[in-house]
CSV table of C-alpha atoms in Angstrom, one decimal:
chain,number,residue,atom,x,y,z
A,274,UNK,CA,23.8,8.4,13.8
A,275,UNK,CA,26.4,6.7,11.6
A,276,UNK,CA,25.4,7.8,8.2
A,277,UNK,CA,27.3,5.2,6.2
A,278,UNK,CA,25.3,3.8,3.3
A,279,UNK,CA,25.9,2.3,-0.1
A,280,UNK,CA,25.4,4.9,-2.9
A,281,UNK,CA,22.6,4.6,-5.4
A,282,UNK,CA,23.0,1.7,-7.9
A,283,UNK,CA,22.4,4.2,-10.7
A,284,UNK,CA,23.7,7.6,-12.0
A,285,UNK,CA,21.7,10.7,-12.8
A,286,UNK,CA,21.0,11.3,-16.5
A,287,UNK,CA,18.2,13.9,-16.2
A,288,UNK,CA,17.1,16.2,-13.5
A,289,UNK,CA,13.7,17.8,-12.5
A,290,UNK,CA,14.1,21.1,-10.6
A,291,UNK,CA,12.4,21.4,-7.2
A,292,UNK,CA,11.1,24.5,-5.5
A,293,UNK,CA,10.0,25.2,-1.9
A,294,UNK,CA,7.3,27.7,-1.0
A,295,UNK,CA,7.8,30.1,1.9
A,296,UNK,CA,6.0,28.9,5.1
A,297,UNK,CA,3.2,31.4,4.9
A,298,UNK,CA,2.6,30.2,1.3
A,299,UNK,CA,2.5,26.6,2.5
A,300,UNK,CA,0.0,27.6,5.2
A,301,UNK,CA,-2.3,29.1,2.6
A,302,UNK,CA,-1.8,26.1,0.2
A,303,UNK,CA,-2.8,23.5,2.7
A,304,UNK,CA,-5.8,25.6,3.9
A,305,UNK,CA,-7.0,25.9,0.3
A,306,UNK,CA,-6.6,22.1,0.0
A,307,UNK,CA,-8.9,21.5,3.0
A,308,UNK,CA,-5.9,20.1,5.0
A,309,UNK,CA,-5.9,17.2,2.7
A,310,UNK,CA,-2.5,16.5,1.1
A,311,UNK,CA,-4.1,14.7,-1.8
A,312,UNK,CA,-5.6,18.1,-2.9
A,313,UNK,CA,-2.3,20.0,-2.9
A,314,UNK,CA,-0.9,21.0,-6.3
A,315,UNK,CA,2.3,19.2,-7.2
A,316,UNK,CA,4.0,22.5,-7.9
A,317,UNK,CA,3.5,23.5,-4.3
A,318,UNK,CA,5.3,20.4,-2.9
A,319,UNK,CA,9.1,20.2,-2.2
A,320,UNK,CA,9.6,16.5,-1.5
A,321,UNK,CA,6.7,14.3,-2.5
A,322,UNK,CA,6.2,11.2,-0.3
A,323,UNK,CA,2.4,11.0,-0.9
A,324,UNK,CA,2.8,7.6,-2.7
A,325,UNK,CA,5.1,5.3,-4.5
A,326,UNK,CA,2.4,4.6,-7.1
A,327,UNK,CA,3.4,5.8,-10.5
A,328,UNK,CA,6.0,8.2,-9.1
A,329,UNK,CA,9.0,6.1,-10.0
A,330,UNK,CA,11.9,7.1,-12.2
A,331,UNK,CA,12.2,4.9,-15.2
A,332,UNK,CA,15.5,3.6,-16.5
A,333,UNK,CA,17.2,4.5,-19.8
A,334,UNK,CA,16.1,1.2,-21.2
A,335,UNK,CA,12.5,1.9,-20.2
A,336,UNK,CA,12.6,5.3,-21.9
A,337,UNK,CA,14.1,3.6,-25.0
A,338,UNK,CA,11.3,1.1,-24.8
A,339,UNK,CA,8.8,4.0,-25.1
A,340,UNK,CA,10.1,4.6,-28.6
A,341,UNK,CA,9.2,1.0,-29.5
A,342,UNK,CA,5.5,1.4,-28.9
A,343,UNK,CA,3.3,-0.5,-31.3
A,344,UNK,CA,0.1,1.4,-31.0
A,345,UNK,CA,-2.1,-1.1,-32.8
A,346,UNK,CA,-5.6,-1.3,-31.3
A,347,UNK,CA,-5.3,-5.1,-31.0
A,348,UNK,CA,-2.5,-7.6,-30.7
A,349,UNK,CA,0.4,-5.2,-30.4
A,350,UNK,CA,4.0,-6.6,-30.0
A,351,UNK,CA,4.2,-4.7,-26.7
A,352,UNK,CA,1.2,-6.6,-25.4
A,353,UNK,CA,2.8,-9.9,-26.4
A,354,UNK,CA,6.0,-8.9,-24.6
A,355,UNK,CA,4.2,-7.9,-21.4
A,356,UNK,CA,2.1,-11.1,-21.4
A,357,UNK,CA,5.2,-13.2,-21.9
A,358,UNK,CA,7.1,-11.4,-19.2
A,359,UNK,CA,4.3,-11.8,-16.6
A,360,UNK,CA,3.9,-15.5,-17.5
A,361,UNK,CA,7.7,-16.0,-17.2
A,362,UNK,CA,8.2,-14.2,-13.9
A,363,UNK,CA,5.0,-15.4,-12.1
A,364,UNK,CA,4.0,-18.5,-13.9
A,365,UNK,CA,0.3,-17.7,-14.4
A,366,UNK,CA,-1.3,-19.0,-17.6
A,367,UNK,CA,-3.6,-16.0,-18.4
A,368,UNK,CA,-3.1,-12.2,-18.2
A,369,UNK,CA,-5.7,-9.4,-18.5
A,370,UNK,CA,-4.2,-5.9,-18.8
A,371,UNK,CA,-5.7,-3.0,-17.0
A,372,UNK,CA,-4.8,0.7,-16.7
A,373,UNK,CA,-3.8,0.2,-13.0
A,374,UNK,CA,-4.3,-2.0,-10.0
A,375,UNK,CA,-7.8,-0.9,-9.1
A,376,UNK,CA,-8.9,-1.8,-12.6
A,377,UNK,CA,-7.9,-5.3,-11.9
A,378,UNK,CA,-9.6,-5.2,-8.5
A,379,UNK,CA,-12.8,-4.1,-10.2
A,380,UNK,CA,-12.7,-7.0,-12.7
A,381,UNK,CA,-11.9,-9.6,-10.0
A,382,UNK,CA,-14.7,-8.3,-7.7
A,383,UNK,CA,-17.3,-8.2,-10.5
A,384,UNK,CA,-16.5,-11.8,-11.6
A,385,UNK,CA,-16.1,-13.5,-8.2
A,386,UNK,CA,-17.8,-11.4,-5.5
A,387,UNK,CA,-21.6,-11.8,-5.0
A,388,UNK,CA,-24.0,-10.5,-2.4
A,389,UNK,CA,-23.7,-12.5,0.8
A,390,UNK,CA,-20.1,-13.6,0.1
A,391,UNK,CA,-17.1,-13.1,2.4
A,392,UNK,CA,-13.6,-12.1,1.4
A,393,UNK,CA,-10.9,-12.7,4.0
A,394,UNK,CA,-7.6,-10.8,3.7
A,395,UNK,CA,-4.5,-9.8,5.6
A,396,UNK,CA,-5.8,-6.3,6.5
A,397,UNK,CA,-8.0,-4.3,4.1
A,398,UNK,CA,-6.8,-1.9,1.4
A,399,UNK,CA,-9.0,1.0,0.7
A,400,UNK,CA,-9.9,0.5,-3.0
A,401,UNK,CA,-9.9,-3.3,-2.7
A,402,UNK,CA,-12.4,-3.3,0.0
A,403,UNK,CA,-14.5,-0.7,-1.8
A,404,UNK,CA,-14.8,-2.9,-4.9
A,405,UNK,CA,-15.7,-5.9,-2.7
A,406,UNK,CA,-18.4,-4.1,-0.8
A,407,UNK,CA,-19.8,-2.5,-4.0
A,408,UNK,CA,-20.4,-6.0,-5.3
A,409,UNK,CA,-22.2,-7.1,-2.1
A,410,UNK,CA,-19.3,-8.8,-0.4
A,411,UNK,CA,-18.0,-8.4,3.2
A,412,UNK,CA,-14.3,-8.1,3.9
A,413,UNK,CA,-13.0,-10.0,6.9
A,414,UNK,CA,-9.6,-9.2,8.4
A,415,UNK,CA,-7.7,-12.4,9.1
A,416,UNK,CA,-4.2,-10.9,9.6
A,417,UNK,CA,-2.3,-11.9,12.7
A,418,UNK,CA,-3.1,-9.8,15.8
A,419,UNK,CA,0.5,-8.4,16.0
A,420,UNK,CA,0.0,-6.5,12.8
A,421,UNK,CA,-2.3,-4.1,14.6
A,422,UNK,CA,0.4,-3.2,17.2
A,423,UNK,CA,2.7,-0.6,15.8
A,424,UNK,CA,5.7,-1.1,18.0
A,425,UNK,CA,5.7,-4.9,18.0
A,426,UNK,CA,9.1,-5.2,16.3
A,427,UNK,CA,10.1,-8.8,17.1
A,428,UNK,CA,7.6,-10.2,14.6
A,429,UNK,CA,9.4,-10.2,11.3
A,430,UNK,CA,6.4,-11.2,9.1
A,431,UNK,CA,3.5,-9.0,10.4
A,432,UNK,CA,1.7,-9.5,7.1
A,433,UNK,CA,1.0,-13.1,7.8
A,434,UNK,CA,-2.5,-14.6,7.7
A,435,UNK,CA,-3.7,-16.0,11.0
A,436,UNK,CA,-4.5,-19.6,9.9
A,437,UNK,CA,-6.9,-20.1,12.8
A,438,UNK,CA,-8.9,-17.0,12.0
A,439,UNK,CA,-9.1,-18.1,8.4
A,440,UNK,CA,-10.2,-21.6,9.3
A,441,UNK,CA,-12.8,-20.2,11.8
A,442,UNK,CA,-14.3,-18.1,9.1
A,443,UNK,CA,-14.6,-21.1,6.8
A,444,UNK,CA,-16.3,-23.1,9.5
A,445,UNK,CA,-18.6,-20.1,10.3
A,446,UNK,CA,-19.8,-19.1,6.9
A,447,UNK,CA,-19.0,-22.1,4.7
A,448,UNK,CA,-16.3,-22.4,2.0
A,449,UNK,CA,-19.0,-22.0,-0.7
A,450,UNK,CA,-19.5,-18.4,0.5
A,451,UNK,CA,-15.8,-17.5,0.3
A,452,UNK,CA,-14.9,-16.9,-3.4
A,453,UNK,CA,-11.3,-16.2,-2.7
A,454,UNK,CA,-8.8,-15.1,0.0
A,455,UNK,CA,-7.0,-11.8,-0.9
A,456,UNK,CA,-3.3,-12.0,0.3
A,457,UNK,CA,-1.4,-8.7,0.1
A,458,UNK,CA,2.4,-9.1,-0.4
A,459,UNK,CA,3.4,-6.8,1.2
A,460,UNK,CA,0.6,-5.4,3.4
A,461,UNK,CA,0.4,-1.7,2.9
A,462,UNK,CA,-1.8,-0.6,5.8
A,463,UNK,CA,0.1,-2.7,8.3
A,464,UNK,CA,3.2,-0.6,7.5
A,465,UNK,CA,4.5,-2.3,4.4
A,466,UNK,CA,4.9,-5.6,6.2
A,467,UNK,CA,5.8,-8.9,4.4
A,468,UNK,CA,4.3,-12.3,4.4
A,469,UNK,CA,6.5,-15.3,4.9
A,470,UNK,CA,6.9,-18.1,2.4
A,471,UNK,CA,5.9,-20.6,5.1
A,472,UNK,CA,2.6,-18.7,5.7
A,473,UNK,CA,1.9,-18.5,1.9
A,474,UNK,CA,2.3,-22.2,1.7
A,475,UNK,CA,0.0,-22.8,4.7
A,476,UNK,CA,-2.7,-20.5,3.3
A,477,UNK,CA,-2.5,-22.3,-0.1
A,478,UNK,CA,-2.8,-25.7,1.5
A,479,UNK,CA,-5.9,-24.8,3.6
A,480,UNK,CA,-7.5,-23.0,0.7
A,481,UNK,CA,-7.0,-26.0,-1.6
A,482,UNK,CA,-8.5,-28.3,1.0
A,483,UNK,CA,-11.7,-26.2,0.9
A,484,UNK,CA,-11.8,-25.2,-2.8
A,485,UNK,CA,-11.1,-21.5,-2.2
A,486,UNK,CA,-9.0,-19.5,-4.6
A,487,UNK,CA,-5.9,-17.7,-3.4
A,488,UNK,CA,-5.5,-14.3,-5.1
A,489,UNK,CA,-2.5,-12.1,-4.3
A,490,UNK,CA,-2.5,-8.4,-4.3
A,491,UNK,CA,1.1,-8.5,-5.7
A,492,UNK,CA,1.7,-4.7,-6.1
A,493,UNK,CA,4.9,-4.9,-4.0
A,494,UNK,CA,5.8,-8.6,-4.5
A,495,UNK,CA,9.5,-7.9,-5.1
A,496,UNK,CA,9.8,-6.1,-1.8
A,497,UNK,CA,8.1,-9.1,-0.1
A,498,UNK,CA,10.6,-11.5,-1.9
A,499,UNK,CA,13.5,-9.4,-0.5
A,500,UNK,CA,12.2,-9.8,3.0
A,501,UNK,CA,11.8,-13.5,2.6
A,502,UNK,CA,15.5,-13.7,1.4
A,503,UNK,CA,16.6,-11.6,4.3
A,504,UNK,CA,14.5,-13.1,7.1
A,505,UNK,CA,13.8,-16.8,6.2
A,506,UNK,CA,17.0,-18.8,6.6
A,507,UNK,CA,16.3,-21.4,3.9
A,508,UNK,CA,16.0,-18.6,1.2
A,509,UNK,CA,19.1,-16.6,1.9
A,510,UNK,CA,20.9,-18.1,-1.1
A,511,UNK,CA,18.0,-18.0,-3.4
A,512,UNK,CA,17.7,-15.3,-6.1
A,513,UNK,CA,14.8,-12.8,-6.0
A,514,UNK,CA,13.5,-14.4,-9.2
A,515,UNK,CA,13.5,-17.9,-7.7
A,516,UNK,CA,11.7,-16.6,-4.5
A,517,UNK,CA,9.1,-14.8,-6.6
A,518,UNK,CA,8.4,-17.9,-8.7
A,519,UNK,CA,7.8,-20.0,-5.6
A,520,UNK,CA,5.6,-17.3,-4.0
A,521,UNK,CA,3.3,-17.3,-7.0
A,522,UNK,CA,3.1,-21.1,-7.1
A,523,UNK,CA,0.9,-20.7,-4.0
A,524,UNK,CA,-1.6,-18.5,-5.7
A,525,UNK,CA,-4.4,-19.0,-8.2
A,526,UNK,CA,-4.1,-15.5,-9.5
A,527,UNK,CA,-3.1,-11.9,-8.7
A,528,UNK,CA,-4.0,-8.3,-9.2
A,529,UNK,CA,-1.2,-5.9,-9.7
A,530,UNK,CA,-0.6,-2.2,-10.0
A,531,UNK,CA,2.5,-1.9,-12.2
A,532,UNK,CA,2.9,1.6,-10.8
A,533,UNK,CA,4.8,0.1,-7.9
A,534,UNK,CA,7.1,-2.9,-8.5
A,535,UNK,CA,6.7,-2.5,-12.2
A,536,UNK,CA,8.6,0.7,-11.8
A,537,UNK,CA,6.4,2.6,-14.3
A,538,UNK,CA,4.0,5.5,-14.2
A,539,UNK,CA,0.8,3.7,-15.3
A,540,UNK,CA,-0.4,0.1,-15.9
A,541,UNK,CA,-1.6,-3.1,-14.2
A,542,UNK,CA,-3.1,-6.5,-14.8
A,543,UNK,CA,-5.2,-9.3,-13.5
A,544,UNK,CA,-3.5,-12.7,-13.9
A,545,UNK,CA,-4.9,-16.2,-13.2
A,546,UNK,CA,-4.7,-19.9,-14.1
A,547,UNK,CA,-8.5,-20.5,-14.3
A,548,UNK,CA,-9.5,-20.3,-18.0
A,549,UNK,CA,-13.2,-19.7,-17.2
A,550,UNK,CA,-12.2,-16.8,-14.9
A,551,UNK,CA,-10.0,-15.5,-17.7
A,552,UNK,CA,-12.8,-15.4,-20.3
A,553,UNK,CA,-15.2,-13.7,-17.9
A,554,UNK,CA,-12.6,-11.0,-17.0
A,555,UNK,CA,-11.5,-10.6,-20.6
A,556,UNK,CA,-15.2,-9.9,-21.6
A,557,UNK,CA,-15.5,-7.3,-18.8
A,558,UNK,CA,-12.2,-5.5,-19.5
A,559,UNK,CA,-13.6,-4.4,-22.8
A,560,UNK,CA,-16.4,-2.6,-21.0
A,561,UNK,CA,-14.2,-0.9,-18.3
A,562,UNK,CA,-10.7,-0.7,-19.6
A,563,UNK,CA,-10.1,-1.5,-23.3
A,564,UNK,CA,-9.3,-4.4,-25.5
A,565,UNK,CA,-7.9,-7.6,-23.8
A,566,UNK,CA,-4.7,-6.8,-25.5
A,567,UNK,CA,-4.1,-3.3,-24.0
A,568,UNK,CA,-6.6,-2.8,-21.2
A,569,UNK,CA,-6.2,1.0,-21.0
A,570,UNK,CA,-2.5,1.1,-21.6
A,571,UNK,CA,-0.7,2.4,-24.7
A,572,UNK,CA,1.8,0.1,-26.5
A,573,UNK,CA,4.7,2.2,-25.2
A,574,UNK,CA,3.4,1.9,-21.6
A,575,UNK,CA,3.3,-1.9,-21.9
A,576,UNK,CA,6.8,-2.0,-23.2
A,577,UNK,CA,8.2,0.1,-20.3
A,578,UNK,CA,6.2,-2.1,-17.9
A,579,UNK,CA,7.7,-5.3,-19.4
A,580,UNK,CA,11.2,-3.9,-18.9
A,581,UNK,CA,10.5,-2.6,-15.4
A,582,UNK,CA,9.2,-6.0,-14.2
A,583,UNK,CA,12.5,-7.5,-15.2
A,584,UNK,CA,14.6,-4.7,-13.7
A,585,UNK,CA,12.8,-5.0,-10.4
A,586,UNK,CA,14.2,-8.5,-9.9
A,587,UNK,CA,17.8,-7.2,-9.7
A,588,UNK,CA,19.1,-7.7,-6.2
A,589,UNK,CA,21.1,-4.5,-6.2
A,590,UNK,CA,18.1,-2.5,-7.1
A,591,UNK,CA,15.8,-3.9,-4.4
A,592,UNK,CA,18.4,-3.9,-1.7
A,593,UNK,CA,19.1,-0.2,-2.2
A,594,UNK,CA,15.3,0.5,-2.2
A,595,UNK,CA,14.7,-1.3,1.1
A,596,UNK,CA,17.8,0.2,2.7
A,597,UNK,CA,16.7,3.8,1.8
A,598,UNK,CA,13.4,3.2,3.6
A,599,UNK,CA,15.3,1.7,6.6
A,600,UNK,CA,17.7,4.6,6.7
A,601,UNK,CA,14.8,7.1,7.1
A,602,UNK,CA,13.1,4.9,9.6
A,603,UNK,CA,16.2,4.5,11.7
A,604,UNK,CA,16.9,8.2,11.8
A,605,UNK,CA,13.4,8.8,13.2
A,606,UNK,CA,13.7,5.9,15.7
A,607,UNK,CA,17.0,7.5,17.0
A,608,UNK,CA,15.2,10.8,17.5
A,609,UNK,CA,12.4,9.1,19.6
A,610,UNK,CA,9.7,9.4,16.9
A,611,UNK,CA,7.1,6.7,17.2
A,612,UNK,CA,6.9,4.6,14.0
A,613,UNK,CA,5.7,1.2,12.9
A,614,UNK,CA,8.3,-1.5,13.6
A,615,UNK,CA,9.9,-3.4,12.0
A,616,UNK,CA,10.4,-0.9,9.2
A,617,UNK,CA,8.4,-1.9,6.1
A,618,UNK,CA,9.3,-2.2,2.4
A,619,UNK,CA,8.0,0.9,0.7
A,620,UNK,CA,7.4,3.5,3.4
A,621,UNK,CA,8.0,4.6,7.0
A,622,UNK,CA,4.8,4.9,8.9
A,623,UNK,CA,4.4,7.4,11.8
A,624,UNK,CA,2.2,6.3,14.7
A,625,UNK,CA,-0.1,9.3,14.9
A,626,UNK,CA,-1.8,8.1,18.1
A,627,UNK,CA,1.5,8.2,19.9
A,628,UNK,CA,2.8,11.3,18.1
A,629,UNK,CA,-0.3,13.3,19.0
A,630,UNK,CA,-1.8,11.5,22.1
A,631,UNK,CA,-3.8,14.5,23.0
A,632,UNK,CA,-5.9,14.3,19.8
A,633,UNK,CA,-8.7,11.7,19.9
A,634,UNK,CA,-9.1,9.5,16.8
A,635,UNK,CA,-12.5,11.1,16.1
A,636,UNK,CA,-10.5,14.3,15.4
A,637,UNK,CA,-8.3,12.6,12.8
A,638,UNK,CA,-4.7,12.8,14.3
A,639,UNK,CA,-3.1,11.3,11.2
A,640,UNK,CA,-4.8,13.7,8.9
A,641,UNK,CA,-3.7,16.7,10.8
A,642,UNK,CA,-0.2,15.4,11.3
A,643,UNK,CA,0.2,15.0,7.5
A,644,UNK,CA,-1.0,18.6,7.1
A,645,UNK,CA,1.4,19.9,9.8
A,646,UNK,CA,4.4,18.1,8.3
A,647,UNK,CA,3.7,19.9,5.0
A,648,UNK,CA,3.4,23.3,6.8
A,649,UNK,CA,6.7,22.6,8.5
A,650,UNK,CA,8.7,21.6,5.5
A,651,UNK,CA,6.9,21.4,2.2
A,652,UNK,CA,7.1,17.6,2.4
A,653,UNK,CA,3.9,15.8,1.3
A,654,UNK,CA,2.9,12.7,3.2
A,655,UNK,CA,-0.5,10.9,3.5
A,656,UNK,CA,-2.9,9.8,6.1
A,657,UNK,CA,-3.5,6.1,6.7
A,658,UNK,CA,-5.9,5.9,9.6
A,659,UNK,CA,-9.5,6.7,10.5
A,660,UNK,CA,-10.1,8.8,7.4
A,661,UNK,CA,-8.8,6.1,5.1
A,662,UNK,CA,-10.8,3.4,6.9
A,663,UNK,CA,-14.1,5.3,6.3
A,664,UNK,CA,-17.5,4.2,7.5
A,665,UNK,CA,-19.3,0.8,7.6
A,666,UNK,CA,-22.6,0.1,6.0
A,667,UNK,CA,-24.4,1.6,9.0
A,668,UNK,CA,-22.5,4.8,8.6
A,669,UNK,CA,-20.3,4.4,11.7
A,670,UNK,CA,-16.5,5.1,11.5
A,671,UNK,CA,-14.3,2.1,11.7
A,672,UNK,CA,-11.6,3.5,14.2
A,673,UNK,CA,-8.8,1.2,13.1
A,674,UNK,CA,-6.1,0.2,15.6
A,675,UNK,CA,-3.4,1.8,13.5
A,676,UNK,CA,-3.6,5.6,13.0
A,677,UNK,CA,-0.7,6.2,10.7
A,678,UNK,CA,1.0,8.8,8.5
A,679,UNK,CA,2.8,7.2,5.5
A,680,UNK,CA,6.2,8.6,4.3
A,681,UNK,CA,6.3,6.7,1.0
A,682,UNK,CA,9.6,6.5,-0.9
A,683,UNK,CA,9.3,6.6,-4.7
A,684,UNK,CA,11.7,4.2,-6.6
A,685,UNK,CA,14.9,5.7,-7.9
A,686,UNK,CA,13.8,9.3,-7.3
A,687,UNK,CA,15.3,10.8,-4.1
A,688,UNK,CA,18.8,10.7,-2.5
A,689,UNK,CA,19.8,10.2,1.1
A,690,UNK,CA,20.2,14.0,1.4
A,691,UNK,CA,16.5,14.3,0.6
A,692,UNK,CA,15.7,11.7,3.3
A,693,UNK,CA,17.8,13.7,5.8
A,694,UNK,CA,15.7,16.7,5.1
A,695,UNK,CA,12.5,14.7,5.6
A,696,UNK,CA,13.8,13.3,8.9
A,697,UNK,CA,14.6,16.9,10.2
A,698,UNK,CA,11.1,18.0,9.2
A,699,UNK,CA,9.4,15.2,11.2
A,700,UNK,CA,11.7,15.9,14.2
A,701,UNK,CA,10.9,19.6,14.1
A,702,UNK,CA,7.1,18.8,13.9
A,703,UNK,CA,7.5,16.5,16.8
A,704,UNK,CA,9.1,19.2,18.9
A,705,UNK,CA,5.9,21.3,18.6
A,706,UNK,CA,3.4,18.5,18.7
A,707,UNK,CA,1.6,19.9,21.8
A,708,UNK,CA,0.5,22.9,19.7
A,709,UNK,CA,-1.3,20.8,17.1
A,710,UNK,CA,-5.1,20.7,17.1
A,711,UNK,CA,-7.6,18.2,15.7
A,712,UNK,CA,-9.7,18.4,12.6
A,713,UNK,CA,-13.3,17.9,11.6
A,714,UNK,CA,-14.8,17.3,8.1
A,715,UNK,CA,-16.0,20.4,6.2
A,716,UNK,CA,-16.8,18.1,3.2
A,717,UNK,CA,-17.1,14.3,3.5
A,718,UNK,CA,-17.6,12.3,0.2
A,719,UNK,CA,-19.7,9.1,0.5
A,720,UNK,CA,-16.9,6.7,-0.6
A,721,UNK,CA,-13.1,6.7,-0.4
A,722,UNK,CA,-13.2,10.0,1.5
A,723,UNK,CA,-9.5,10.3,2.0
A,724,UNK,CA,-9.0,11.2,-1.6
A,725,UNK,CA,-11.3,14.3,-1.8
A,726,UNK,CA,-12.5,15.0,1.7
A,727,UNK,CA,-11.9,18.5,3.1
A,728,UNK,CA,-11.3,19.5,6.7
A,729,UNK,CA,-11.0,22.4,9.1
A,730,UNK,CA,-9.4,22.9,12.5
A,731,UNK,CA,-11.5,22.3,15.5
């Protein structure tokens, strides 16, 4: 492979030492964790690709911002800065701060989701669907069919809503029973796949026609904007900020985890234009998060978040981020490793069904593959398949079409040399794939089982 690439658009100012355990120590560590990479201790991990949520490296300006924390209980300067930043970038009128994205999901679901309602979306996300179901709603997947086919690489916007599926749902259950449509930009469980501007416009038009709110899960909205710039001809000369502003003009509100495209370690918000929705959410945030002027964040967190939101719009930053992910994905493709294509924005997703075709989905091939990658190399990845999908209300497993292992790249953390090590680890695991056995639960929690469930080899 031609390994030419642009160097990082930043220089190192501080380092954090890494260590790697011996293989026999890794075997013992993953066994103790119940073959669940979430339960590994960070000190036992060499390269951590579990998530890009809160694992980012902050800039010198963000660290300086921490020293400007106004830790007032109400109405701090940092809150005013964060609110003004969100309003300026996204154009929403109202902002409710939360400690992270799922805090915003909780508020939105409690306010809008009622028993018997339906919430369409472009593929589920684990915590989002859990909040919707806990409030009596039913999630309905209206993503295009191609999103469920891992090697369908000629579809550049696999995160798109299927307008016909959405319209059919409206006709079937009635618009009054659909409080909002949840549009992820990008779509995590589809492989970090983007949504086109054209599709966002169409979803908005159909929703307006039927009086249905459009709510974005905008956790990785800058990545989505980059793909629009790169793949939609009419936007190639637009700035990331201009694309972002148009994207949000097609939404009534959004939930965000600042731990991704806010380039911080904690924080989030729920934003909206509807004043009535704002007042209801602001009343609830006091119960679950904190005052409507901090929502579980410290003043210093809000300052770093404000700065990170602005830094994320820099084209050189986001171009380097996407190209790092593409670099790892292309190395694996050249080695014949089955991954989701086209390569997404925040991670490379291994197709565990094709990687381990001898292991049935009932024996959790993605879960065991993540464990085996750790044993091979000390690299921590995560399962995104049957274990993450969980069970329906009748207790039956969902068996999603995509059974994936996610190699998630934190922002501004690892070098291309680290990614080369990861690629070799995956390739070496692939060479011994026929030796790998399936898993069964030794402990299965009742909800969000992928976080704390434990397994043993069959």
